[in-house]
Amino acid sequence: MLRSSSVRLLDESDISAARTVLARDPVTNVFVQSRIEACGLDSGRLGAQVWGWFAGGKLQSMCYAGANIVPVEAGIDAAHAFAERARRYGRRCSSMVGQATAIAQMWEVLLPAWGPAREVRMPQPLLAIDHEPDVAGDLTVRRVRPDELDLILPACVAMFTEEVGVSPVGTDGGALYRARVAELIGLGRSFARIENGRVIFKAEIGSATAHACQVQGVWVDPQLRGRGLGTIGTAAVVQAALRDIAPIVSLYVNDYNAAARASYARVGFTHIGDFASVLF
Protein backbone atom coordinates (compact mmCIF):
# COMPACT_ATOMS: atom_id res chain seq x y z
CA MET A 1 0.00 0.00 0.00
CA LEU A 2 1.42 3.37 -1.05
CA ARG A 3 1.47 6.26 1.40
CA SER A 4 -0.40 9.45 0.47
CA SER A 5 2.73 10.40 -1.47
CA SER A 6 5.80 8.31 -2.20
CA VAL A 7 8.62 7.72 -4.68
CA ARG A 8 9.57 4.36 -6.12
CA LEU A 9 11.38 2.84 -9.08
CA LEU A 10 9.05 2.32 -12.03
CA ASP A 11 8.92 -0.91 -14.02
CA GLU A 12 7.08 -2.24 -17.06
CA SER A 13 3.84 -2.55 -15.10
CA ASP A 14 3.79 1.25 -14.90
CA ILE A 15 4.15 1.91 -18.63
CA SER A 16 0.55 2.99 -19.23
CA ALA A 17 0.58 5.44 -16.33
CA ALA A 18 3.97 6.76 -17.44
CA ARG A 19 2.66 7.45 -20.92
CA THR A 20 -0.26 9.37 -19.45
CA VAL A 21 2.10 11.62 -17.48
CA LEU A 22 4.36 12.20 -20.50
CA ALA A 23 1.40 13.06 -22.73
CA ARG A 24 0.58 16.12 -20.63
CA ASP A 25 3.33 18.03 -22.45
CA PRO A 26 4.83 16.06 -25.34
CA VAL A 27 7.13 18.94 -26.37
CA THR A 28 8.74 19.54 -22.97
CA ASN A 29 8.88 15.79 -22.28
CA VAL A 30 10.17 14.68 -25.67
CA PHE A 31 13.53 13.37 -24.44
CA VAL A 32 12.15 11.08 -21.75
CA GLN A 33 9.19 10.04 -23.88
CA SER A 34 11.47 9.08 -26.77
CA ARG A 35 13.68 7.02 -24.46
CA ILE A 36 10.74 5.18 -22.88
CA GLU A 37 9.10 4.54 -26.25
CA ALA A 38 12.36 2.99 -27.47
CA CYS A 39 13.33 1.00 -24.37
CA GLY A 40 10.37 0.82 -22.03
CA LEU A 41 10.92 1.14 -18.28
CA ASP A 42 13.41 -1.70 -17.86
CA SER A 43 16.48 -0.08 -16.31
CA GLY A 44 18.88 -2.44 -18.10
CA ARG A 45 17.57 -1.59 -21.56
CA LEU A 46 17.04 2.07 -20.74
CA GLY A 47 20.48 2.60 -19.21
CA ALA A 48 18.77 4.62 -16.49
CA GLN A 49 16.24 4.38 -13.73
CA VAL A 50 12.88 6.11 -13.87
CA TRP A 51 11.48 7.14 -10.51
CA GLY A 52 7.80 7.78 -10.05
CA TRP A 53 6.17 10.14 -7.57
CA PHE A 54 2.75 8.94 -6.49
CA ALA A 55 0.05 10.97 -4.76
CA GLY A 56 -3.14 9.27 -3.60
CA GLY A 57 -1.92 6.05 -5.19
CA LYS A 58 -1.66 7.62 -8.67
CA LEU A 59 1.49 8.34 -10.68
CA GLN A 60 1.79 12.10 -10.98
CA SER A 61 5.43 12.84 -11.84
CA MET A 62 8.58 11.05 -12.94
CA CYS A 63 12.33 11.53 -12.93
CA TYR A 64 14.72 10.00 -15.46
CA ALA A 65 17.97 9.21 -13.66
CA GLY A 66 20.82 8.19 -15.92
CA ALA A 67 23.70 10.11 -17.48
CA ASN A 68 21.30 13.04 -17.12
CA ILE A 69 18.71 13.66 -14.43
CA VAL A 70 15.49 14.87 -16.05
CA PRO A 71 12.36 15.59 -13.99
CA VAL A 72 9.01 15.16 -15.74
CA GLU A 73 5.87 17.07 -14.75
CA ALA A 74 7.38 17.66 -11.31
CA GLY A 75 5.79 20.18 -8.98
CA ILE A 76 7.52 21.35 -5.81
CA ASP A 77 6.68 18.28 -3.71
CA ALA A 78 7.74 15.83 -6.41
CA ALA A 79 10.91 17.81 -7.18
CA HIS A 80 11.95 17.77 -3.53
CA ALA A 81 11.18 14.05 -3.24
CA PHE A 82 13.23 13.27 -6.36
CA ALA A 83 16.11 15.40 -5.07
CA GLU A 84 16.13 13.55 -1.75
CA ARG A 85 16.22 10.22 -3.56
CA ALA A 86 19.01 11.46 -5.83
CA ARG A 87 20.98 12.66 -2.80
CA ARG A 88 20.71 9.23 -1.17
CA TYR A 89 21.47 7.50 -4.47
CA GLY A 90 24.65 9.55 -4.98
CA ARG A 91 25.61 11.63 -7.99
CA ARG A 92 26.09 9.42 -11.02
CA CYS A 93 25.01 11.93 -13.64
CA SER A 94 26.95 14.48 -15.66
CA SER A 95 24.08 16.96 -15.73
CA MET A 96 20.57 17.83 -14.66
CA VAL A 97 18.29 19.28 -17.30
CA GLY A 98 14.60 19.97 -17.68
CA GLN A 99 11.81 22.34 -16.78
CA ALA A 100 13.42 25.30 -15.05
CA THR A 101 11.32 25.46 -11.89
CA ALA A 102 11.76 21.76 -11.15
CA ILE A 103 15.52 21.90 -11.76
CA ALA A 104 15.87 24.94 -9.51
CA GLN A 105 13.95 23.21 -6.72
CA MET A 106 15.97 20.01 -7.04
CA TRP A 107 19.28 21.86 -7.14
CA GLU A 108 18.40 23.77 -3.97
CA VAL A 109 18.18 20.42 -2.17
CA LEU A 110 21.19 18.83 -3.88
CA LEU A 111 23.63 21.74 -3.80
CA PRO A 112 24.92 21.06 -0.25
CA ALA A 113 25.70 17.44 -1.14
CA TRP A 114 26.65 17.72 -4.81
CA GLY A 115 27.82 21.27 -5.27
CA PRO A 116 29.32 23.35 -6.45
CA ALA A 117 28.36 22.62 -10.04
CA ARG A 118 30.72 23.35 -12.90
CA GLU A 119 28.02 25.59 -14.35
CA VAL A 120 24.37 26.41 -13.72
CA ARG A 121 22.40 27.68 -16.70
CA MET A 122 18.98 29.09 -15.99
CA PRO A 123 16.84 29.94 -17.64
CA GLN A 124 17.24 28.37 -21.07
CA PRO A 125 14.29 29.39 -23.24
CA LEU A 126 12.42 26.44 -24.75
CA LEU A 127 11.37 27.29 -28.31
CA ALA A 128 9.04 25.52 -30.73
CA ILE A 129 7.69 25.79 -34.26
CA ASP A 130 4.81 23.91 -35.89
CA HIS A 131 4.70 25.60 -39.28
CA GLU A 132 6.91 26.18 -42.28
CA PRO A 133 9.87 28.43 -41.39
CA ASP A 134 9.57 32.16 -41.93
CA VAL A 135 12.76 32.11 -44.01
CA ALA A 136 13.76 29.88 -46.88
CA GLY A 137 15.83 26.88 -45.87
CA ASP A 138 19.33 26.27 -47.18
CA LEU A 139 18.85 23.91 -50.13
CA THR A 140 22.36 22.51 -49.68
CA VAL A 141 21.62 21.16 -46.19
CA ARG A 142 20.96 17.42 -46.38
CA ARG A 143 21.08 14.26 -44.31
CA VAL A 144 24.57 13.06 -43.46
CA ARG A 145 25.50 9.70 -45.02
CA PRO A 146 26.97 6.85 -42.94
CA ASP A 147 30.22 7.03 -44.92
CA GLU A 148 30.61 10.67 -43.79
CA LEU A 149 30.89 9.83 -40.09
CA ASP A 150 34.59 10.66 -39.90
CA LEU A 151 33.94 13.92 -41.74
CA ILE A 152 31.14 15.13 -39.47
CA LEU A 153 32.58 13.87 -36.17
CA PRO A 154 35.16 16.69 -35.66
CA ALA A 155 32.40 19.29 -36.09
CA CYS A 156 30.26 17.42 -33.54
CA VAL A 157 33.15 17.32 -31.07
CA ALA A 158 33.84 21.03 -31.63
CA MET A 159 30.18 21.91 -31.07
CA PHE A 160 29.92 19.81 -27.90
CA THR A 161 33.13 21.24 -26.45
CA GLU A 162 32.11 24.81 -27.23
CA GLU A 163 28.59 24.38 -25.86
CA VAL A 164 29.17 22.19 -22.80
CA GLY A 165 32.65 23.35 -21.89
CA VAL A 166 34.29 19.92 -21.87
CA SER A 167 35.23 17.53 -24.66
CA PRO A 168 33.06 14.43 -25.25
CA VAL A 169 36.26 12.50 -25.95
CA GLY A 170 36.80 10.88 -22.56
CA THR A 171 38.72 7.93 -21.23
CA ASP A 172 37.19 5.71 -23.92
CA GLY A 173 38.79 7.81 -26.64
CA GLY A 174 35.40 9.12 -27.71
CA ALA A 175 33.96 5.71 -28.61
CA LEU A 176 30.61 6.30 -26.92
CA TYR A 177 30.21 9.74 -28.45
CA ARG A 178 31.19 8.42 -31.87
CA ALA A 179 28.57 5.68 -31.53
CA ARG A 180 25.90 8.25 -30.68
CA VAL A 181 26.78 10.39 -33.70
CA ALA A 182 26.70 7.26 -35.88
CA GLU A 183 23.32 6.31 -34.41
CA LEU A 184 21.78 9.65 -35.33
CA ILE A 185 23.20 9.40 -38.84
CA GLY A 186 21.72 5.91 -39.17
CA LEU A 187 18.33 7.20 -38.02
CA GLY A 188 18.41 9.94 -40.67
CA ARG A 189 18.49 12.65 -37.99
CA SER A 190 21.89 14.21 -38.71
CA PHE A 191 21.92 17.15 -41.13
CA ALA A 192 24.74 19.18 -42.62
CA ARG A 193 25.93 21.48 -45.36
CA ILE A 194 29.20 20.03 -46.65
CA GLU A 195 31.29 21.71 -49.33
CA ASN A 196 34.45 20.13 -50.74
CA GLY A 197 34.89 18.00 -47.65
CA ARG A 198 34.32 20.92 -45.26
CA VAL A 199 31.40 21.00 -42.81
CA ILE A 200 29.84 24.45 -43.07
CA PHE A 201 26.76 23.85 -40.91
CA LYS A 202 25.42 20.89 -38.97
CA ALA A 203 22.61 19.99 -36.57
CA GLU A 204 20.83 16.90 -35.32
CA ILE A 205 17.38 15.83 -34.19
CA GLY A 206 18.41 14.38 -30.85
CA SER A 207 15.01 13.17 -29.61
CA ALA A 208 11.86 12.36 -31.53
CA THR A 209 8.39 10.96 -30.98
CA ALA A 210 5.26 10.95 -33.10
CA HIS A 211 4.26 14.21 -31.42
CA ALA A 212 7.43 16.31 -31.29
CA CYS A 213 11.16 16.34 -31.91
CA GLN A 214 14.06 18.36 -30.57
CA VAL A 215 16.92 19.96 -32.49
CA GLN A 216 20.36 19.86 -30.90
CA GLY A 217 23.97 20.57 -31.79
CA VAL A 218 23.43 23.52 -34.13
CA TRP A 219 26.90 24.57 -35.30
CA VAL A 220 28.43 26.79 -37.97
CA ASP A 221 32.10 26.81 -38.95
CA PRO A 222 33.58 29.62 -36.78
CA GLN A 223 35.22 31.24 -39.82
CA LEU A 224 31.81 31.64 -41.48
CA ARG A 225 29.69 32.89 -38.63
CA GLY A 226 27.71 36.09 -38.88
CA ARG A 227 26.55 35.40 -42.43
CA GLY A 228 23.13 33.91 -41.63
CA LEU A 229 24.18 30.33 -42.40
CA GLY A 230 22.86 29.11 -39.06
CA THR A 231 19.46 30.66 -39.72
CA ILE A 232 18.89 29.16 -43.15
CA GLY A 233 20.51 25.88 -42.08
CA THR A 234 18.18 25.57 -39.09
CA ALA A 235 15.24 26.43 -41.34
CA ALA A 236 16.20 23.54 -43.62
CA VAL A 237 16.35 21.15 -40.65
CA VAL A 238 12.93 22.36 -39.49
CA GLN A 239 11.48 21.77 -42.95
CA ALA A 240 12.82 18.21 -43.06
CA ALA A 241 11.71 17.49 -39.50
CA LEU A 242 8.16 18.74 -40.07
CA ARG A 243 7.95 16.75 -43.29
CA ASP A 244 9.44 13.47 -42.10
CA ILE A 245 9.67 13.29 -38.31
CA ALA A 246 7.12 15.16 -36.17
CA PRO A 247 4.55 17.99 -36.32
CA ILE A 248 6.32 20.16 -33.72
CA VAL A 249 10.04 20.99 -33.68
CA SER A 250 11.62 22.32 -30.49
CA LEU A 251 14.99 23.33 -29.11
CA TYR A 252 16.32 25.13 -26.06
CA VAL A 253 18.98 27.80 -26.02
CA ASN A 254 21.07 29.62 -23.45
CA ASP A 255 19.37 32.84 -22.38
CA TYR A 256 22.58 34.83 -22.86
CA ASN A 257 23.10 33.66 -26.46
CA ALA A 258 21.48 36.67 -28.10
CA ALA A 259 22.72 35.79 -31.60
CA ALA A 260 21.24 32.30 -31.51
CA ARG A 261 17.96 33.52 -30.04
CA ALA A 262 17.64 36.13 -32.78
CA SER A 263 18.43 33.51 -35.41
CA TYR A 264 15.76 31.13 -34.12
CA ALA A 265 13.23 33.95 -33.96
CA ARG A 266 13.90 34.69 -37.64
CA VAL A 267 13.22 31.04 -38.44
CA GLY A 268 9.86 31.31 -36.69
CA PHE A 269 10.42 29.64 -33.33
CA THR A 270 8.37 30.97 -30.41
CA HIS A 271 9.11 30.89 -26.69
CA ILE A 272 6.91 28.27 -24.99
CA GLY A 273 8.67 27.69 -21.66
CA ASP A 274 11.98 27.58 -19.85
CA PHE A 275 14.51 24.85 -19.24
CA ALA A 276 17.52 24.91 -16.95
CA SER A 277 20.71 22.87 -16.80
CA VAL A 278 23.17 22.06 -14.04
CA LEU A 279 26.50 20.80 -15.42
CA PHE A 280 29.00 18.80 -13.35
mmCIF file of C-alpha atoms in Angstrom:
data_model
loop_
_atom_site.group_PDB
_atom_site.id
_atom_site.type_symbol
_atom_site.label_atom_id
_atom_site.label_comp_id
_atom_site.label_asym_id
_atom_site.label_seq_id
_atom_site.Cartn_x
_atom_site.Cartn_y
_atom_site.Cartn_z
ATOM 1 C CA MET A 1 0.000 0.000 0.000
ATOM 2 C CA LEU A 2 1.420 3.367 -1.051
ATOM 3 C CA ARG A 3 1.470 6.255 1.395
ATOM 4 C CA SER A 4 -0.403 9.448 0.467
ATOM 5 C CA SER A 5 2.729 10.402 -1.474
ATOM 6 C CA SER A 6 5.797 8.311 -2.199
ATOM 7 C CA VAL A 7 8.619 7.723 -4.681
ATOM 8 C CA ARG A 8 9.572 4.364 -6.120
ATOM 9 C CA LEU A 9 11.376 2.843 -9.078
ATOM 10 C CA LEU A 10 9.048 2.324 -12.029
ATOM 11 C CA ASP A 11 8.924 -0.913 -14.022
ATOM 12 C CA GLU A 12 7.082 -2.243 -17.057
ATOM 13 C CA SER A 13 3.840 -2.548 -15.105
ATOM 14 C CA ASP A 14 3.792 1.253 -14.896
ATOM 15 C CA ILE A 15 4.148 1.905 -18.629
ATOM 16 C CA SER A 16 0.547 2.990 -19.230
ATOM 17 C CA ALA A 17 0.582 5.440 -16.330
ATOM 18 C CA ALA A 18 3.971 6.762 -17.436
ATOM 19 C CA ARG A 19 2.661 7.449 -20.921
ATOM 20 C CA THR A 20 -0.261 9.370 -19.448
ATOM 21 C CA VAL A 21 2.095 11.622 -17.484
ATOM 22 C CA LEU A 22 4.362 12.198 -20.495
ATOM 23 C CA ALA A 23 1.402 13.058 -22.727
ATOM 24 C CA ARG A 24 0.582 16.124 -20.634
ATOM 25 C CA ASP A 25 3.326 18.034 -22.447
ATOM 26 C CA PRO A 26 4.828 16.063 -25.339
ATOM 27 C CA VAL A 27 7.127 18.944 -26.365
ATOM 28 C CA THR A 28 8.744 19.535 -22.974
ATOM 29 C CA ASN A 29 8.879 15.788 -22.277
ATOM 30 C CA VAL A 30 10.168 14.676 -25.671
ATOM 31 C CA PHE A 31 13.532 13.366 -24.442
ATOM 32 C CA VAL A 32 12.148 11.077 -21.746
ATOM 33 C CA GLN A 33 9.190 10.043 -23.882
ATOM 34 C CA SER A 34 11.470 9.079 -26.765
ATOM 35 C CA ARG A 35 13.680 7.015 -24.456
ATOM 36 C CA ILE A 36 10.742 5.183 -22.883
ATOM 37 C CA GLU A 37 9.100 4.542 -26.247
ATOM 38 C CA ALA A 38 12.358 2.991 -27.469
ATOM 39 C CA CYS A 39 13.329 1.000 -24.366
ATOM 40 C CA GLY A 40 10.369 0.819 -22.026
ATOM 41 C CA LEU A 41 10.925 1.136 -18.280
ATOM 42 C CA ASP A 42 13.407 -1.695 -17.864
ATOM 43 C CA SER A 43 16.478 -0.082 -16.311
ATOM 44 C CA GLY A 44 18.876 -2.436 -18.096
ATOM 45 C CA ARG A 45 17.570 -1.585 -21.555
ATOM 46 C CA LEU A 46 17.044 2.067 -20.741
ATOM 47 C CA GLY A 47 20.480 2.605 -19.213
ATOM 48 C CA ALA A 48 18.768 4.624 -16.494
ATOM 49 C CA GLN A 49 16.237 4.380 -13.727
ATOM 50 C CA VAL A 50 12.877 6.109 -13.866
ATOM 51 C CA TRP A 51 11.483 7.138 -10.510
ATOM 52 C CA GLY A 52 7.795 7.777 -10.050
ATOM 53 C CA TRP A 53 6.168 10.138 -7.570
ATOM 54 C CA PHE A 54 2.753 8.942 -6.488
ATOM 55 C CA ALA A 55 0.046 10.967 -4.759
ATOM 56 C CA GLY A 56 -3.137 9.274 -3.602
ATOM 57 C CA GLY A 57 -1.916 6.052 -5.191
ATOM 58 C CA LYS A 58 -1.663 7.620 -8.675
ATOM 59 C CA LEU A 59 1.491 8.338 -10.677
ATOM 60 C CA GLN A 60 1.789 12.102 -10.984
ATOM 61 C CA SER A 61 5.427 12.836 -11.836
ATOM 62 C CA MET A 62 8.582 11.054 -12.935
ATOM 63 C CA CYS A 63 12.325 11.531 -12.931
ATOM 64 C CA TYR A 64 14.715 9.997 -15.462
ATOM 65 C CA ALA A 65 17.969 9.211 -13.655
ATOM 66 C CA GLY A 66 20.815 8.187 -15.920
ATOM 67 C CA ALA A 67 23.696 10.109 -17.475
ATOM 68 C CA ASN A 68 21.304 13.039 -17.123
ATOM 69 C CA ILE A 69 18.708 13.657 -14.427
ATOM 70 C CA VAL A 70 15.486 14.868 -16.052
ATOM 71 C CA PRO A 71 12.356 15.591 -13.993
ATOM 72 C CA VAL A 72 9.010 15.157 -15.736
ATOM 73 C CA GLU A 73 5.870 17.065 -14.749
ATOM 74 C CA ALA A 74 7.379 17.658 -11.307
ATOM 75 C CA GLY A 75 5.792 20.184 -8.975
ATOM 76 C CA ILE A 76 7.522 21.347 -5.808
ATOM 77 C CA ASP A 77 6.682 18.275 -3.707
ATOM 78 C CA ALA A 78 7.738 15.833 -6.415
ATOM 79 C CA ALA A 79 10.913 17.806 -7.181
ATOM 80 C CA HIS A 80 11.948 17.766 -3.528
ATOM 81 C CA ALA A 81 11.178 14.049 -3.242
ATOM 82 C CA PHE A 82 13.228 13.270 -6.360
ATOM 83 C CA ALA A 83 16.112 15.402 -5.067
ATOM 84 C CA GLU A 84 16.133 13.554 -1.751
ATOM 85 C CA ARG A 85 16.218 10.221 -3.557
ATOM 86 C CA ALA A 86 19.008 11.458 -5.830
ATOM 87 C CA ARG A 87 20.981 12.662 -2.801
ATOM 88 C CA ARG A 88 20.712 9.229 -1.174
ATOM 89 C CA TYR A 89 21.471 7.501 -4.469
ATOM 90 C CA GLY A 90 24.648 9.546 -4.976
ATOM 91 C CA ARG A 91 25.607 11.627 -7.991
ATOM 92 C CA ARG A 92 26.090 9.415 -11.022
ATOM 93 C CA CYS A 93 25.008 11.934 -13.641
ATOM 94 C CA SER A 94 26.953 14.485 -15.662
ATOM 95 C CA SER A 95 24.081 16.962 -15.734
ATOM 96 C CA MET A 96 20.567 17.833 -14.664
ATOM 97 C CA VAL A 97 18.295 19.278 -17.299
ATOM 98 C CA GLY A 98 14.601 19.972 -17.679
ATOM 99 C CA GLN A 99 11.806 22.338 -16.784
ATOM 100 C CA ALA A 100 13.422 25.302 -15.054
ATOM 101 C CA THR A 101 11.320 25.459 -11.889
ATOM 102 C CA ALA A 102 11.764 21.759 -11.150
ATOM 103 C CA ILE A 103 15.519 21.898 -11.765
ATOM 104 C CA ALA A 104 15.872 24.936 -9.506
ATOM 105 C CA GLN A 105 13.950 23.211 -6.724
ATOM 106 C CA MET A 106 15.972 20.009 -7.036
ATOM 107 C CA TRP A 107 19.278 21.865 -7.136
ATOM 108 C CA GLU A 108 18.405 23.766 -3.966
ATOM 109 C CA VAL A 109 18.180 20.424 -2.171
ATOM 110 C CA LEU A 110 21.186 18.832 -3.878
ATOM 111 C CA LEU A 111 23.634 21.743 -3.795
ATOM 112 C CA PRO A 112 24.920 21.064 -0.251
ATOM 113 C CA ALA A 113 25.696 17.441 -1.144
ATOM 114 C CA TRP A 114 26.648 17.716 -4.813
ATOM 115 C CA GLY A 115 27.823 21.265 -5.266
ATOM 116 C CA PRO A 116 29.323 23.351 -6.446
ATOM 117 C CA ALA A 117 28.361 22.619 -10.040
ATOM 118 C CA ARG A 118 30.719 23.351 -12.897
ATOM 119 C CA GLU A 119 28.016 25.594 -14.352
ATOM 120 C CA VAL A 120 24.366 26.410 -13.722
ATOM 121 C CA ARG A 121 22.400 27.679 -16.704
ATOM 122 C CA MET A 122 18.983 29.088 -15.987
ATOM 123 C CA PRO A 123 16.837 29.937 -17.635
ATOM 124 C CA GLN A 124 17.244 28.366 -21.065
ATOM 125 C CA PRO A 125 14.290 29.392 -23.239
ATOM 126 C CA LEU A 126 12.415 26.440 -24.749
ATOM 127 C CA LEU A 127 11.369 27.290 -28.306
ATOM 128 C CA ALA A 128 9.038 25.524 -30.726
ATOM 129 C CA ILE A 129 7.690 25.793 -34.256
ATOM 130 C CA ASP A 130 4.807 23.913 -35.889
ATOM 131 C CA HIS A 131 4.697 25.602 -39.284
ATOM 132 C CA GLU A 132 6.915 26.180 -42.276
ATOM 133 C CA PRO A 133 9.871 28.427 -41.393
ATOM 134 C CA ASP A 134 9.568 32.156 -41.931
ATOM 135 C CA VAL A 135 12.759 32.111 -44.008
ATOM 136 C CA ALA A 136 13.765 29.883 -46.884
ATOM 137 C CA GLY A 137 15.826 26.884 -45.874
ATOM 138 C CA ASP A 138 19.327 26.265 -47.183
ATOM 139 C CA LEU A 139 18.850 23.906 -50.128
ATOM 140 C CA THR A 140 22.356 22.509 -49.683
ATOM 141 C CA VAL A 141 21.617 21.160 -46.191
ATOM 142 C CA ARG A 142 20.963 17.418 -46.376
ATOM 143 C CA ARG A 143 21.081 14.260 -44.306
ATOM 144 C CA VAL A 144 24.572 13.059 -43.456
ATOM 145 C CA ARG A 145 25.498 9.705 -45.015
ATOM 146 C CA PRO A 146 26.972 6.846 -42.937
ATOM 147 C CA ASP A 147 30.220 7.034 -44.919
ATOM 148 C CA GLU A 148 30.607 10.669 -43.788
ATOM 149 C CA LEU A 149 30.892 9.831 -40.087
ATOM 150 C CA ASP A 150 34.590 10.663 -39.898
ATOM 151 C CA LEU A 151 33.944 13.923 -41.740
ATOM 152 C CA ILE A 152 31.142 15.126 -39.471
ATOM 153 C CA LEU A 153 32.583 13.873 -36.173
ATOM 154 C CA PRO A 154 35.160 16.690 -35.658
ATOM 155 C CA ALA A 155 32.397 19.288 -36.089
ATOM 156 C CA CYS A 156 30.259 17.418 -33.542
ATOM 157 C CA VAL A 157 33.148 17.319 -31.068
ATOM 158 C CA ALA A 158 33.838 21.026 -31.630
ATOM 159 C CA MET A 159 30.179 21.907 -31.069
ATOM 160 C CA PHE A 160 29.919 19.810 -27.898
ATOM 161 C CA THR A 161 33.127 21.242 -26.451
ATOM 162 C CA GLU A 162 32.111 24.811 -27.231
ATOM 163 C CA GLU A 163 28.591 24.384 -25.858
ATOM 164 C CA VAL A 164 29.166 22.190 -22.802
ATOM 165 C CA GLY A 165 32.653 23.351 -21.889
ATOM 166 C CA VAL A 166 34.288 19.921 -21.869
ATOM 167 C CA SER A 167 35.228 17.531 -24.660
ATOM 168 C CA PRO A 168 33.057 14.432 -25.253
ATOM 169 C CA VAL A 169 36.259 12.496 -25.947
ATOM 170 C CA GLY A 170 36.797 10.884 -22.562
ATOM 171 C CA THR A 171 38.724 7.928 -21.228
ATOM 172 C CA ASP A 172 37.190 5.709 -23.917
ATOM 173 C CA GLY A 173 38.794 7.813 -26.641
ATOM 174 C CA GLY A 174 35.403 9.122 -27.710
ATOM 175 C CA ALA A 175 33.965 5.707 -28.608
ATOM 176 C CA LEU A 176 30.609 6.298 -26.917
ATOM 177 C CA TYR A 177 30.210 9.740 -28.446
ATOM 178 C CA ARG A 178 31.187 8.424 -31.875
ATOM 179 C CA ALA A 179 28.574 5.677 -31.526
ATOM 180 C CA ARG A 180 25.897 8.253 -30.678
ATOM 181 C CA VAL A 181 26.783 10.387 -33.701
ATOM 182 C CA ALA A 182 26.705 7.263 -35.877
ATOM 183 C CA GLU A 183 23.321 6.311 -34.407
ATOM 184 C CA LEU A 184 21.775 9.652 -35.327
ATOM 185 C CA ILE A 185 23.198 9.395 -38.841
ATOM 186 C CA GLY A 186 21.724 5.911 -39.166
ATOM 187 C CA LEU A 187 18.329 7.204 -38.020
ATOM 188 C CA GLY A 188 18.412 9.939 -40.672
ATOM 189 C CA ARG A 189 18.489 12.648 -37.995
ATOM 190 C CA SER A 190 21.888 14.210 -38.705
ATOM 191 C CA PHE A 191 21.924 17.149 -41.131
ATOM 192 C CA ALA A 192 24.741 19.181 -42.615
ATOM 193 C CA ARG A 193 25.935 21.478 -45.356
ATOM 194 C CA ILE A 194 29.197 20.027 -46.650
ATOM 195 C CA GLU A 195 31.290 21.708 -49.326
ATOM 196 C CA ASN A 196 34.450 20.134 -50.741
ATOM 197 C CA GLY A 197 34.895 18.000 -47.653
ATOM 198 C CA ARG A 198 34.321 20.917 -45.262
ATOM 199 C CA VAL A 199 31.404 21.000 -42.812
ATOM 200 C CA ILE A 200 29.836 24.451 -43.073
ATOM 201 C CA PHE A 201 26.757 23.845 -40.907
ATOM 202 C CA LYS A 202 25.415 20.894 -38.973
ATOM 203 C CA ALA A 203 22.605 19.994 -36.573
ATOM 204 C CA GLU A 204 20.826 16.903 -35.325
ATOM 205 C CA ILE A 205 17.383 15.835 -34.195
ATOM 206 C CA GLY A 206 18.407 14.384 -30.850
ATOM 207 C CA SER A 207 15.015 13.167 -29.612
ATOM 208 C CA ALA A 208 11.859 12.361 -31.530
ATOM 209 C CA THR A 209 8.388 10.957 -30.978
ATOM 210 C CA ALA A 210 5.260 10.953 -33.101
ATOM 211 C CA HIS A 211 4.261 14.214 -31.417
ATOM 212 C CA ALA A 212 7.432 16.305 -31.287
ATOM 213 C CA CYS A 213 11.160 16.344 -31.910
ATOM 214 C CA GLN A 214 14.065 18.361 -30.567
ATOM 215 C CA VAL A 215 16.922 19.956 -32.494
ATOM 216 C CA GLN A 216 20.363 19.862 -30.901
ATOM 217 C CA GLY A 217 23.971 20.567 -31.790
ATOM 218 C CA VAL A 218 23.434 23.518 -34.128
ATOM 219 C CA TRP A 219 26.897 24.572 -35.295
ATOM 220 C CA VAL A 220 28.432 26.787 -37.966
ATOM 221 C CA ASP A 221 32.103 26.807 -38.948
ATOM 222 C CA PRO A 222 33.577 29.615 -36.785
ATOM 223 C CA GLN A 223 35.220 31.237 -39.825
ATOM 224 C CA LEU A 224 31.814 31.639 -41.484
ATOM 225 C CA ARG A 225 29.688 32.886 -38.626
ATOM 226 C CA GLY A 226 27.706 36.092 -38.876
ATOM 227 C CA ARG A 227 26.550 35.403 -42.426
ATOM 228 C CA GLY A 228 23.133 33.913 -41.633
ATOM 229 C CA LEU A 229 24.179 30.334 -42.395
ATOM 230 C CA GLY A 230 22.856 29.108 -39.055
ATOM 231 C CA THR A 231 19.459 30.663 -39.717
ATOM 232 C CA ILE A 232 18.894 29.159 -43.153
ATOM 233 C CA GLY A 233 20.514 25.882 -42.075
ATOM 234 C CA THR A 234 18.182 25.566 -39.091
ATOM 235 C CA ALA A 235 15.243 26.430 -41.339
ATOM 236 C CA ALA A 236 16.201 23.543 -43.622
ATOM 237 C CA VAL A 237 16.354 21.154 -40.647
ATOM 238 C CA VAL A 238 12.927 22.361 -39.487
ATOM 239 C CA GLN A 239 11.477 21.770 -42.953
ATOM 240 C CA ALA A 240 12.825 18.213 -43.056
ATOM 241 C CA ALA A 241 11.710 17.487 -39.504
ATOM 242 C CA LEU A 242 8.160 18.742 -40.068
ATOM 243 C CA ARG A 243 7.951 16.754 -43.294
ATOM 244 C CA ASP A 244 9.438 13.470 -42.097
ATOM 245 C CA ILE A 245 9.669 13.294 -38.306
ATOM 246 C CA ALA A 246 7.119 15.164 -36.167
ATOM 247 C CA PRO A 247 4.549 17.989 -36.319
ATOM 248 C CA ILE A 248 6.324 20.159 -33.724
ATOM 249 C CA VAL A 249 10.040 20.987 -33.682
ATOM 250 C CA SER A 250 11.619 22.315 -30.494
ATOM 251 C CA LEU A 251 14.992 23.329 -29.110
ATOM 252 C CA TYR A 252 16.324 25.130 -26.062
ATOM 253 C CA VAL A 253 18.977 27.805 -26.022
ATOM 254 C CA ASN A 254 21.069 29.624 -23.453
ATOM 255 C CA ASP A 255 19.373 32.839 -22.383
ATOM 256 C CA TYR A 256 22.585 34.827 -22.863
ATOM 257 C CA ASN A 257 23.100 33.664 -26.459
ATOM 258 C CA ALA A 258 21.480 36.667 -28.105
ATOM 259 C CA ALA A 259 22.717 35.792 -31.604
ATOM 260 C CA ALA A 260 21.238 32.299 -31.508
ATOM 261 C CA ARG A 261 17.964 33.517 -30.037
ATOM 262 C CA ALA A 262 17.644 36.126 -32.783
ATOM 263 C CA SER A 263 18.425 33.506 -35.415
ATOM 264 C CA TYR A 264 15.762 31.125 -34.124
ATOM 265 C CA ALA A 265 13.234 33.954 -33.962
ATOM 266 C CA ARG A 266 13.897 34.692 -37.645
ATOM 267 C CA VAL A 267 13.220 31.039 -38.443
ATOM 268 C CA GLY A 268 9.856 31.312 -36.690
ATOM 269 C CA PHE A 269 10.418 29.637 -33.332
ATOM 270 C CA THR A 270 8.366 30.972 -30.411
ATOM 271 C CA HIS A 271 9.108 30.891 -26.687
ATOM 272 C CA ILE A 272 6.913 28.266 -24.992
ATOM 273 C CA GLY A 273 8.666 27.693 -21.662
ATOM 274 C CA ASP A 274 11.977 27.583 -19.854
ATOM 275 C CA PHE A 275 14.511 24.847 -19.244
ATOM 276 C CA ALA A 276 17.518 24.910 -16.949
ATOM 277 C CA SER A 277 20.713 22.874 -16.801
ATOM 278 C CA VAL A 278 23.174 22.055 -14.043
ATOM 279 C CA LEU A 279 26.497 20.797 -15.415
ATOM 280 C CA PHE A 280 29.000 18.804 -13.348
#
